[in-house]
Short mmCIF file of C-alpha atoms in Angstrom, two decimals:
data_model
loop_
_atom_site.label_atom_id
_atom_site.label_comp_id
_atom_site.label_asym_id
_atom_site.label_seq_id
_atom_site.Cartn_x
_atom_site.Cartn_y
_atom_site.Cartn_z
CA MET A 57 -14.07 -29.72 13.87
CA ASP A 58 -15.92 -33.00 13.20
CA PHE A 59 -18.83 -33.97 15.40
CA VAL A 60 -22.10 -35.88 15.23
CA ILE A 61 -25.39 -34.13 14.72
CA ARG A 62 -28.91 -35.51 14.99
CA ARG A 63 -31.47 -34.85 12.32
CA SER A 64 -34.93 -36.19 11.76
CA TYR A 65 -36.18 -37.19 8.30
CA LYS A 66 -39.93 -37.26 7.93
CA TYR A 67 -41.75 -39.01 5.09
CA ARG A 68 -45.37 -39.46 4.16
CA VAL A 69 -46.54 -43.08 4.26
CA TYR A 70 -49.70 -44.64 2.85
CA PRO A 71 -50.86 -47.71 4.78
CA ALA A 72 -53.33 -49.96 3.00
CA LYS A 73 -56.96 -49.67 4.07
CA ALA A 74 -56.75 -53.03 5.82
CA GLN A 75 -53.65 -51.82 7.73
CA ILE A 76 -55.03 -48.56 9.12
CA SER A 77 -56.96 -50.22 11.95
CA ASN A 78 -53.74 -51.92 13.14
CA PRO A 79 -51.74 -48.80 14.17
CA GLU A 80 -54.95 -47.18 15.44
CA ASN A 81 -55.48 -50.15 17.76
CA GLN A 82 -51.85 -49.92 18.85
CA PHE A 83 -52.33 -46.22 19.67
CA SER A 84 -55.32 -47.16 21.82
CA MET A 85 -53.43 -49.92 23.66
CA CYS A 86 -50.41 -47.66 24.23
CA ARG A 87 -52.70 -45.01 25.69
CA HIS A 88 -54.29 -47.56 28.02
CA LEU A 89 -50.86 -48.79 29.13
CA TYR A 90 -49.75 -45.22 29.78
CA ASN A 91 -52.85 -44.43 31.85
CA ARG A 92 -52.64 -47.73 33.76
CA SER A 93 -48.96 -47.21 34.59
CA LEU A 94 -49.57 -43.58 35.51
CA ALA A 95 -52.37 -44.59 37.90
CA GLU A 96 -50.06 -47.20 39.45
CA ARG A 97 -47.32 -44.62 40.06
CA THR A 98 -49.73 -41.97 41.29
CA ASP A 99 -51.43 -44.31 43.78
CA ALA A 100 -48.07 -45.46 45.17
CA TYR A 101 -46.83 -41.88 45.57
CA GLU A 102 -50.02 -40.60 47.24
CA LYS A 103 -50.33 -43.64 49.51
CA ASP A 104 -46.88 -43.78 51.11
CA GLY A 105 -44.64 -41.48 49.05
CA THR A 106 -42.84 -44.30 47.22
CA ALA A 107 -41.77 -44.00 43.61
CA ILE A 108 -42.19 -46.88 41.16
CA SER A 109 -39.30 -47.00 38.72
CA TYR A 110 -39.27 -47.59 34.99
CA ASN A 111 -37.44 -50.92 35.46
CA GLN A 112 -40.14 -52.21 37.80
CA GLN A 113 -42.90 -51.45 35.33
CA GLN A 114 -40.88 -52.78 32.38
CA ASN A 115 -40.25 -56.09 34.18
CA SER A 116 -43.98 -56.48 34.76
CA LEU A 117 -44.81 -56.35 31.03
CA PRO A 118 -44.59 -60.17 30.47
CA GLU A 119 -47.12 -60.76 33.26
CA LEU A 120 -49.34 -58.02 31.87
CA LYS A 121 -49.35 -59.73 28.45
CA LYS A 122 -50.49 -62.95 30.10
CA GLU A 123 -53.32 -61.17 31.90
CA ARG A 124 -54.28 -59.12 28.84
CA PRO A 125 -53.33 -61.05 25.69
CA TRP A 126 -54.31 -58.18 23.36
CA TYR A 127 -51.09 -56.39 24.32
CA LYS A 128 -49.26 -59.06 22.28
CA GLY A 129 -50.45 -57.17 19.19
CA VAL A 130 -48.02 -54.38 20.03
CA TYR A 131 -44.28 -54.75 19.49
CA SER A 132 -42.52 -55.18 22.84
CA GLN A 133 -40.13 -52.25 22.35
CA VAL A 134 -43.08 -49.96 21.56
CA LEU A 135 -44.57 -50.81 24.97
CA GLN A 136 -41.21 -50.13 26.61
CA ASP A 137 -41.09 -46.73 24.88
CA VAL A 138 -44.51 -45.90 26.34
CA LEU A 139 -43.12 -46.51 29.82
CA ARG A 140 -40.06 -44.38 29.01
CA ARG A 141 -42.32 -41.48 28.03
CA LEU A 142 -44.15 -41.82 31.34
CA ASP A 143 -40.85 -42.02 33.23
CA LYS A 144 -39.66 -38.78 31.61
CA GLY A 145 -42.88 -37.09 32.68
CA TYR A 146 -42.43 -38.32 36.26
CA GLN A 147 -38.78 -37.24 36.38
CA ALA A 148 -39.93 -33.76 35.34
CA PHE A 149 -42.58 -33.92 38.10
CA PHE A 150 -39.97 -34.65 40.79
CA ARG A 151 -37.71 -31.94 39.39
CA ARG A 152 -40.51 -29.41 39.81
CA VAL A 153 -41.09 -30.65 43.36
CA ARG A 154 -37.41 -30.11 44.22
CA THR A 155 -37.35 -26.60 42.77
CA GLY A 156 -40.54 -25.59 44.62
CA GLU A 157 -42.64 -25.07 41.49
CA ASN A 158 -46.26 -26.10 41.22
CA PRO A 159 -45.65 -29.82 40.55
CA GLY A 160 -48.87 -31.34 39.19
CA PHE A 161 -48.94 -35.02 38.30
CA PRO A 162 -48.53 -36.03 34.65
CA LYS A 163 -51.97 -36.00 33.04
CA PHE A 164 -53.95 -38.98 31.85
CA ARG A 165 -54.34 -39.22 28.08
CA LYS A 166 -57.85 -38.96 26.71
CA ARG A 167 -59.16 -40.76 23.67
CA GLY A 168 -57.47 -39.46 20.53
CA GLN A 169 -54.53 -37.94 22.42
CA TRP A 170 -52.06 -40.71 21.53
CA ASN A 171 -50.98 -40.49 17.92
CA SER A 172 -47.51 -42.03 17.67
CA ILE A 173 -45.62 -45.24 18.29
CA THR A 174 -41.82 -45.53 18.42
CA TYR A 175 -39.53 -48.42 17.54
CA PRO A 176 -36.34 -47.59 19.50
CA GLN A 177 -33.99 -50.02 17.71
CA TYR A 178 -35.15 -49.70 14.12
CA ARG A 179 -32.04 -49.63 11.91
CA LYS A 180 -33.41 -50.12 8.38
CA ARG A 181 -33.00 -47.25 5.96
CA PRO A 182 -36.13 -45.88 4.26
CA ASP A 183 -37.00 -46.70 0.68
CA SER A 184 -40.13 -46.59 -1.44
CA VAL A 185 -41.51 -49.31 0.86
CA ILE A 186 -40.82 -49.82 4.58
CA THR A 187 -41.54 -52.84 6.74
CA VAL A 188 -42.85 -52.03 10.21
CA PRO A 189 -43.06 -54.74 12.91
CA LYS A 190 -46.62 -55.82 13.75
CA ILE A 191 -47.98 -53.65 10.91
CA GLY A 192 -46.36 -54.85 7.68
CA ARG A 193 -45.16 -53.19 4.49
CA MET A 194 -46.25 -49.63 3.80
CA ARG A 195 -45.69 -47.43 0.76
CA LEU A 196 -43.43 -44.46 1.52
CA VAL A 197 -42.90 -41.24 -0.46
CA TYR A 198 -39.10 -41.07 -0.52
CA HIS A 199 -38.98 -37.38 -1.47
CA ARG A 200 -35.65 -36.60 0.24
CA LYS A 201 -32.64 -38.88 0.15
CA LEU A 202 -31.16 -39.95 3.46
CA PRO A 203 -27.37 -39.31 3.40
CA ASP A 204 -25.24 -42.43 2.91
CA ASP A 205 -23.28 -41.79 6.13
CA ALA A 206 -26.42 -41.29 8.26
CA ARG A 207 -27.13 -43.91 10.93
CA VAL A 208 -30.83 -44.52 11.48
CA LYS A 209 -31.54 -44.77 15.21
CA THR A 210 -35.30 -45.17 15.61
CA LEU A 211 -38.57 -45.13 13.71
CA THR A 212 -41.70 -43.27 14.79
CA ILE A 213 -45.05 -43.73 13.05
CA THR A 214 -47.31 -40.71 13.58
CA ARG A 215 -50.74 -39.59 12.51
CA GLU A 216 -51.48 -35.90 11.97
CA ALA A 217 -54.86 -34.65 10.76
CA GLY A 218 -55.62 -38.00 9.14
CA LYS A 219 -52.22 -38.23 7.41
CA TRP A 220 -49.61 -40.86 8.24
CA PHE A 221 -45.88 -40.17 8.53
CA ALA A 222 -42.70 -42.13 9.21
CA CYS A 223 -40.05 -40.20 11.12
CA PHE A 224 -36.42 -41.42 11.08
CA PRO A 225 -34.16 -39.71 13.65
CA ALA A 226 -30.60 -40.25 12.44
CA GLU A 227 -27.03 -39.46 13.45
CA LEU A 228 -24.58 -38.28 10.84
CA PRO A 229 -21.06 -36.84 10.93
CA PHE A 230 -20.97 -33.12 10.37
CA VAL A 231 -18.00 -30.97 9.47
CA ALA A 232 -18.70 -27.44 10.70
CA GLU A 233 -18.03 -24.80 8.10
CA PRO A 234 -15.32 -22.41 9.33
CA GLU A 235 -16.59 -18.95 10.16
CA GLN A 236 -15.93 -16.60 7.30
CA GLY A 237 -15.40 -12.87 7.60
CA LEU A 238 -19.04 -12.66 8.77
CA PRO A 239 -19.92 -9.89 6.30
CA ASP A 240 -22.90 -7.52 6.35
CA PRO A 241 -23.90 -7.70 10.05
CA LEU A 242 -27.60 -7.14 10.69
CA GLY A 243 -29.71 -6.30 13.70
CA ILE A 244 -33.31 -7.50 13.63
CA ASP A 245 -36.23 -6.38 15.76
CA LEU A 246 -39.09 -8.89 16.01
CA GLY A 247 -42.58 -7.43 16.14
CA LEU A 248 -46.28 -7.97 15.50
CA THR A 249 -46.77 -5.34 12.79
CA ASP A 250 -43.70 -6.48 10.86
CA PHE A 251 -42.40 -9.96 11.66
CA PHE A 252 -38.95 -8.42 11.71
CA TYR A 253 -37.43 -5.08 10.82
CA ALA A 254 -33.74 -5.25 9.89
CA SER A 255 -31.13 -2.54 10.39
CA ASP A 256 -30.68 -2.26 6.61
CA GLY A 257 -34.32 -1.14 6.28
CA SER A 258 -35.73 -4.43 4.98
CA HIS A 259 -38.78 -5.84 6.71
CA VAL A 260 -41.27 -8.69 6.39
CA PRO A 261 -44.94 -8.30 7.35
CA VAL A 262 -46.46 -10.69 9.87
CA PRO A 263 -48.35 -13.42 7.93
CA LYS A 264 -50.99 -13.97 10.69
CA HIS A 265 -51.65 -17.60 9.78
CA LEU A 266 -53.97 -18.26 12.76
CA ARG A 267 -55.81 -14.94 12.46
CA LYS A 268 -56.62 -15.61 8.81
CA LYS A 269 -58.18 -18.96 9.69
CA GLU A 270 -59.83 -17.79 12.91
CA LYS A 271 -63.32 -17.35 11.47
CA GLN A 272 -63.25 -20.78 9.88
CA LEU A 273 -62.00 -22.32 13.14
CA LYS A 274 -64.69 -20.60 15.19
CA ARG A 275 -67.40 -21.82 12.84
CA LEU A 276 -66.13 -25.40 12.94
CA GLN A 277 -65.70 -25.36 16.72
CA ARG A 278 -69.23 -24.01 17.27
CA ARG A 279 -70.65 -26.79 15.13
CA LEU A 280 -68.49 -29.33 16.93
CA ALA A 281 -69.72 -28.13 20.35
CA LYS A 282 -73.36 -28.56 19.24
CA ALA A 283 -72.88 -32.00 17.66
CA GLU A 284 -73.81 -35.12 19.60
CA LYS A 285 -70.71 -36.58 21.24
CA ARG A 286 -69.14 -39.58 19.48
CA SER A 287 -71.65 -39.40 16.62
CA GLU A 288 -70.57 -39.62 12.97
CA LYS A 289 -71.08 -35.86 12.58
CA TYR A 290 -68.98 -35.18 15.69
CA HIS A 291 -66.00 -37.17 14.39
CA ARG A 292 -66.31 -35.60 10.92
CA LEU A 293 -66.18 -32.09 12.42
CA LEU A 294 -63.33 -33.09 14.73
CA ARG A 295 -61.30 -34.20 11.70
CA ALA A 296 -62.05 -30.88 10.01
CA VAL A 297 -60.84 -28.90 13.06
CA ARG A 298 -57.63 -30.93 13.23
CA LYS A 299 -57.04 -30.49 9.50
CA CYS A 300 -57.43 -26.71 9.84
CA HIS A 301 -54.91 -26.57 12.70
CA TYR A 302 -52.52 -28.79 10.73
CA ARG A 303 -52.62 -26.43 7.73
CA ILE A 304 -51.91 -23.44 9.97
CA LYS A 305 -48.94 -25.29 11.48
CA CYS A 306 -47.52 -26.24 8.07
CA ARG A 307 -47.85 -22.73 6.64
CA ARG A 308 -46.23 -21.17 9.70
CA SER A 309 -43.34 -23.64 9.58
CA ASP A 310 -42.82 -23.01 5.87
CA PHE A 311 -42.76 -19.25 6.41
CA LEU A 312 -40.29 -19.44 9.32
CA HIS A 313 -37.84 -21.66 7.44
CA LYS A 314 -37.92 -19.54 4.28
CA THR A 315 -37.55 -16.30 6.24
CA ALA A 316 -34.53 -17.67 8.13
CA ASN A 317 -32.93 -18.81 4.86
CA ASP A 318 -33.42 -15.39 3.27
CA LEU A 319 -31.83 -13.65 6.26
CA LEU A 320 -28.80 -15.93 6.26
CA LYS A 321 -28.28 -15.36 2.52
CA LYS A 322 -28.02 -11.61 3.20
CA SER A 323 -25.83 -11.64 6.30
CA GLY A 324 -23.19 -13.71 8.05
CA LEU A 325 -23.74 -12.11 11.46
CA ILE A 326 -27.22 -11.49 12.89
CA PHE A 327 -28.07 -9.84 16.21
CA TYR A 328 -31.45 -10.24 17.87
CA GLU A 329 -33.06 -9.37 21.21
CA ASP A 330 -32.81 -11.93 24.00
CA LEU A 331 -36.56 -11.97 24.62
CA ARG A 332 -38.23 -13.97 27.40
CA ILE A 333 -41.21 -14.92 25.31
CA SER A 334 -42.86 -17.11 27.97
CA ASP A 335 -42.79 -14.17 30.41
CA MET A 336 -44.23 -11.87 27.76
CA MET A 337 -47.19 -14.23 27.35
CA ARG A 338 -48.09 -14.53 31.04
CA ARG A 339 -51.59 -13.54 32.11
CA PRO A 340 -51.80 -10.32 34.14
CA LYS A 341 -52.25 -10.73 37.85
CA PRO A 342 -55.74 -9.98 39.23
CA LYS A 343 -56.25 -6.62 40.93
CA GLN A 344 -58.39 -6.11 44.04
CA ASP A 345 -59.49 -3.05 45.94
CA GLY A 346 -59.63 -2.74 49.74
CA ASP A 347 -62.99 -4.52 49.88
CA GLY A 348 -61.75 -7.52 47.93
CA LYS A 349 -63.59 -6.55 44.75
CA TYR A 350 -61.79 -7.41 41.53
CA LEU A 351 -60.79 -4.48 39.35
CA PRO A 352 -60.19 -4.38 35.57
CA ASN A 353 -56.68 -5.63 34.79
CA ASN A 354 -56.70 -5.48 30.98
CA ALA A 355 -56.73 -9.29 30.76
CA SER A 356 -58.83 -9.47 27.55
CA ALA A 357 -56.46 -7.18 25.64
CA LYS A 358 -53.48 -9.13 26.97
CA ALA A 359 -55.09 -12.38 25.77
CA GLY A 360 -55.29 -10.98 22.25
CA LEU A 361 -51.65 -9.89 22.42
CA ASN A 362 -50.60 -13.34 23.66
CA LYS A 363 -52.44 -15.00 20.77
CA SER A 364 -50.66 -12.75 18.26
CA ILE A 365 -47.24 -13.53 19.79
CA ALA A 366 -47.94 -17.27 19.65
CA ASP A 367 -49.22 -16.96 16.08
CA ALA A 368 -46.03 -15.15 14.99
CA GLY A 369 -43.80 -17.98 16.24
CA TRP A 370 -40.83 -15.88 17.42
CA GLY A 371 -39.33 -18.61 19.58
CA ARG A 372 -39.45 -21.24 16.84
CA PHE A 373 -37.99 -18.75 14.35
CA LEU A 374 -35.00 -18.01 16.57
CA GLU A 375 -34.36 -21.74 17.06
CA ILE A 376 -34.40 -22.27 13.29
CA LEU A 377 -32.16 -19.25 12.70
CA LYS A 378 -29.59 -20.41 15.25
CA TYR A 379 -29.20 -23.98 14.04
CA LYS A 380 -29.15 -22.96 10.36
CA SER A 381 -26.46 -20.37 11.07
CA ARG A 382 -24.25 -22.98 12.79
CA HIS A 383 -24.58 -25.38 9.88
CA SER A 384 -23.65 -22.69 7.33
CA GLY A 385 -20.66 -21.30 9.24
CA LYS A 386 -22.45 -18.07 10.14
CA ARG A 387 -23.25 -16.59 13.52
CA THR A 388 -26.13 -15.23 15.60
CA LEU A 389 -25.87 -13.34 18.87
CA ALA A 390 -28.50 -12.30 21.42
CA VAL A 391 -28.32 -8.82 22.95
CA PRO A 392 -30.14 -7.35 25.99
CA PRO A 393 -33.56 -5.98 24.95
CA GLN A 394 -33.70 -3.09 27.45
CA TYR A 395 -34.46 0.32 25.90
CA THR A 396 -33.78 -0.70 22.30
CA SER A 397 -37.04 0.96 21.21
CA GLN A 398 -36.74 4.01 23.50
CA THR A 399 -33.11 4.94 22.79
CA CYS A 400 -32.39 7.17 19.80
CA SER A 401 -29.97 5.33 17.49
CA ALA A 402 -28.56 8.66 16.26
CA CYS A 403 -27.73 10.50 19.51
CA GLY A 404 -28.35 7.96 22.31
CA GLU A 405 -31.03 9.98 24.12
CA ILE A 406 -34.01 8.21 25.72
CA VAL A 407 -37.27 9.06 23.92
CA LYS A 408 -40.14 7.43 25.83
CA LYS A 409 -43.15 6.33 23.79
CA SER A 410 -46.02 3.88 24.12
CA LEU A 411 -46.50 0.80 21.95
CA SER A 412 -49.10 2.63 19.85
CA VAL A 413 -46.51 5.19 18.67
CA ARG A 414 -44.95 3.68 15.57
CA THR A 415 -42.60 6.54 14.60
CA HIS A 416 -39.46 7.51 16.50
CA ARG A 417 -38.91 11.28 16.69
CA CYS A 418 -35.95 12.71 18.57
CA ALA A 419 -34.99 16.28 19.50
CA CYS A 420 -31.79 15.79 17.49
CA GLY A 421 -33.91 15.68 14.33
CA PHE A 422 -33.69 11.94 13.68
CA VAL A 423 -37.03 10.50 12.50
CA ALA A 424 -37.45 6.83 11.64
CA ASN A 425 -39.78 3.89 11.94
CA ARG A 426 -39.87 2.73 15.57
CA ASP A 427 -38.76 -0.82 14.66
CA LEU A 428 -35.97 0.41 12.37
CA ASN A 429 -34.63 2.54 15.20
CA ALA A 430 -34.71 -0.52 17.49
CA ALA A 431 -32.92 -2.67 14.87
CA LEU A 432 -30.16 -0.05 14.56
CA ASN A 433 -29.73 -0.07 18.34
CA ILE A 434 -29.59 -3.88 18.37
CA LEU A 435 -26.87 -3.80 15.71
CA ARG A 436 -24.86 -1.22 17.66
CA ILE A 437 -25.13 -3.14 20.95
CA GLY A 438 -24.20 -6.39 19.23
CA MET A 439 -21.09 -4.93 17.57
CA ASP A 440 -20.01 -3.33 20.85
CA THR A 441 -20.45 -6.70 22.62
CA LEU A 442 -18.31 -8.47 20.01
CA GLN A 443 -15.54 -5.86 20.25
CA ALA A 444 -15.53 -6.10 24.06
CA ARG A 445 -15.11 -9.90 23.84
CA THR A 446 -12.15 -9.61 21.51
#
């Protein structure tokens, strides 16, 4: 079946030294517009409960440019996109109010927290040089060819850790590969000792990208906390902290993509646990005795566990695995996670064990790695689910 898919193509750009101040000034003006419009909406809502719409604020932009001529240095559609971002945040706020969640107004953006501008109707295809409205021509590293049938929809200029990028979201026709015989089904169990353990016995250790850089980050952050605010040393250390985080992010992303590719080369059908990762990372509730005194609730240990789960990137990995499998004509399926580690994959008996016990031993004589036993159970549950559907 033919359908349209959306992909984003990201390229490194090198603005000239004289150009760098231009997008930085635009970031600053966009941030000010966002905060001004947010304050306007917040005041109206708190005063009499009225909601200012996106159209109202968009129609006021010409008057705003007359009052504050420096906004003329920003392309008009970029300013409109700023208001759209704010409108999305407010729509999410009202949705939380309706569902009874803790609403919380959208937050004001601090200095340095606005690092992108979007041109919603940019249709030019990238080349070795791109022309950006209100900025000019910039050199682009065209390392990956954009398909001939791709339709460029927008352009976003971003800055990450001192590096500049041009992002081209595009639409292109996609012919889904027909599902093959889906050979070599696999069950995988995600973990923190091994990133995953597969039912065929293969496993990949957790790379621990954040943990490996933790000492360096702590040292930089201590020095940053002691530096005088807004001094030259402060901004130099701030750039170093951002660069360290950016490297961690890039290494994690590279690992997740390569691991997903390797799995899909081995198998056409992959089963995984349907984990609620956000629930797993919640802080433990405080405990109190009869006198109202707080009791130990193991919060510090849970914080370390949460950091390890976030560092592993399970959620991002599953997203990558799912969309890559669809594009290659393969399949993934989530199975319920209950008792996959406690159930013996050989006889089906429940063998209770704590997280510290890494070996599964059953009265039937079956002995295996705890995660391998779980992966075998995931495979069995997944195959049973498929047979029941057919």
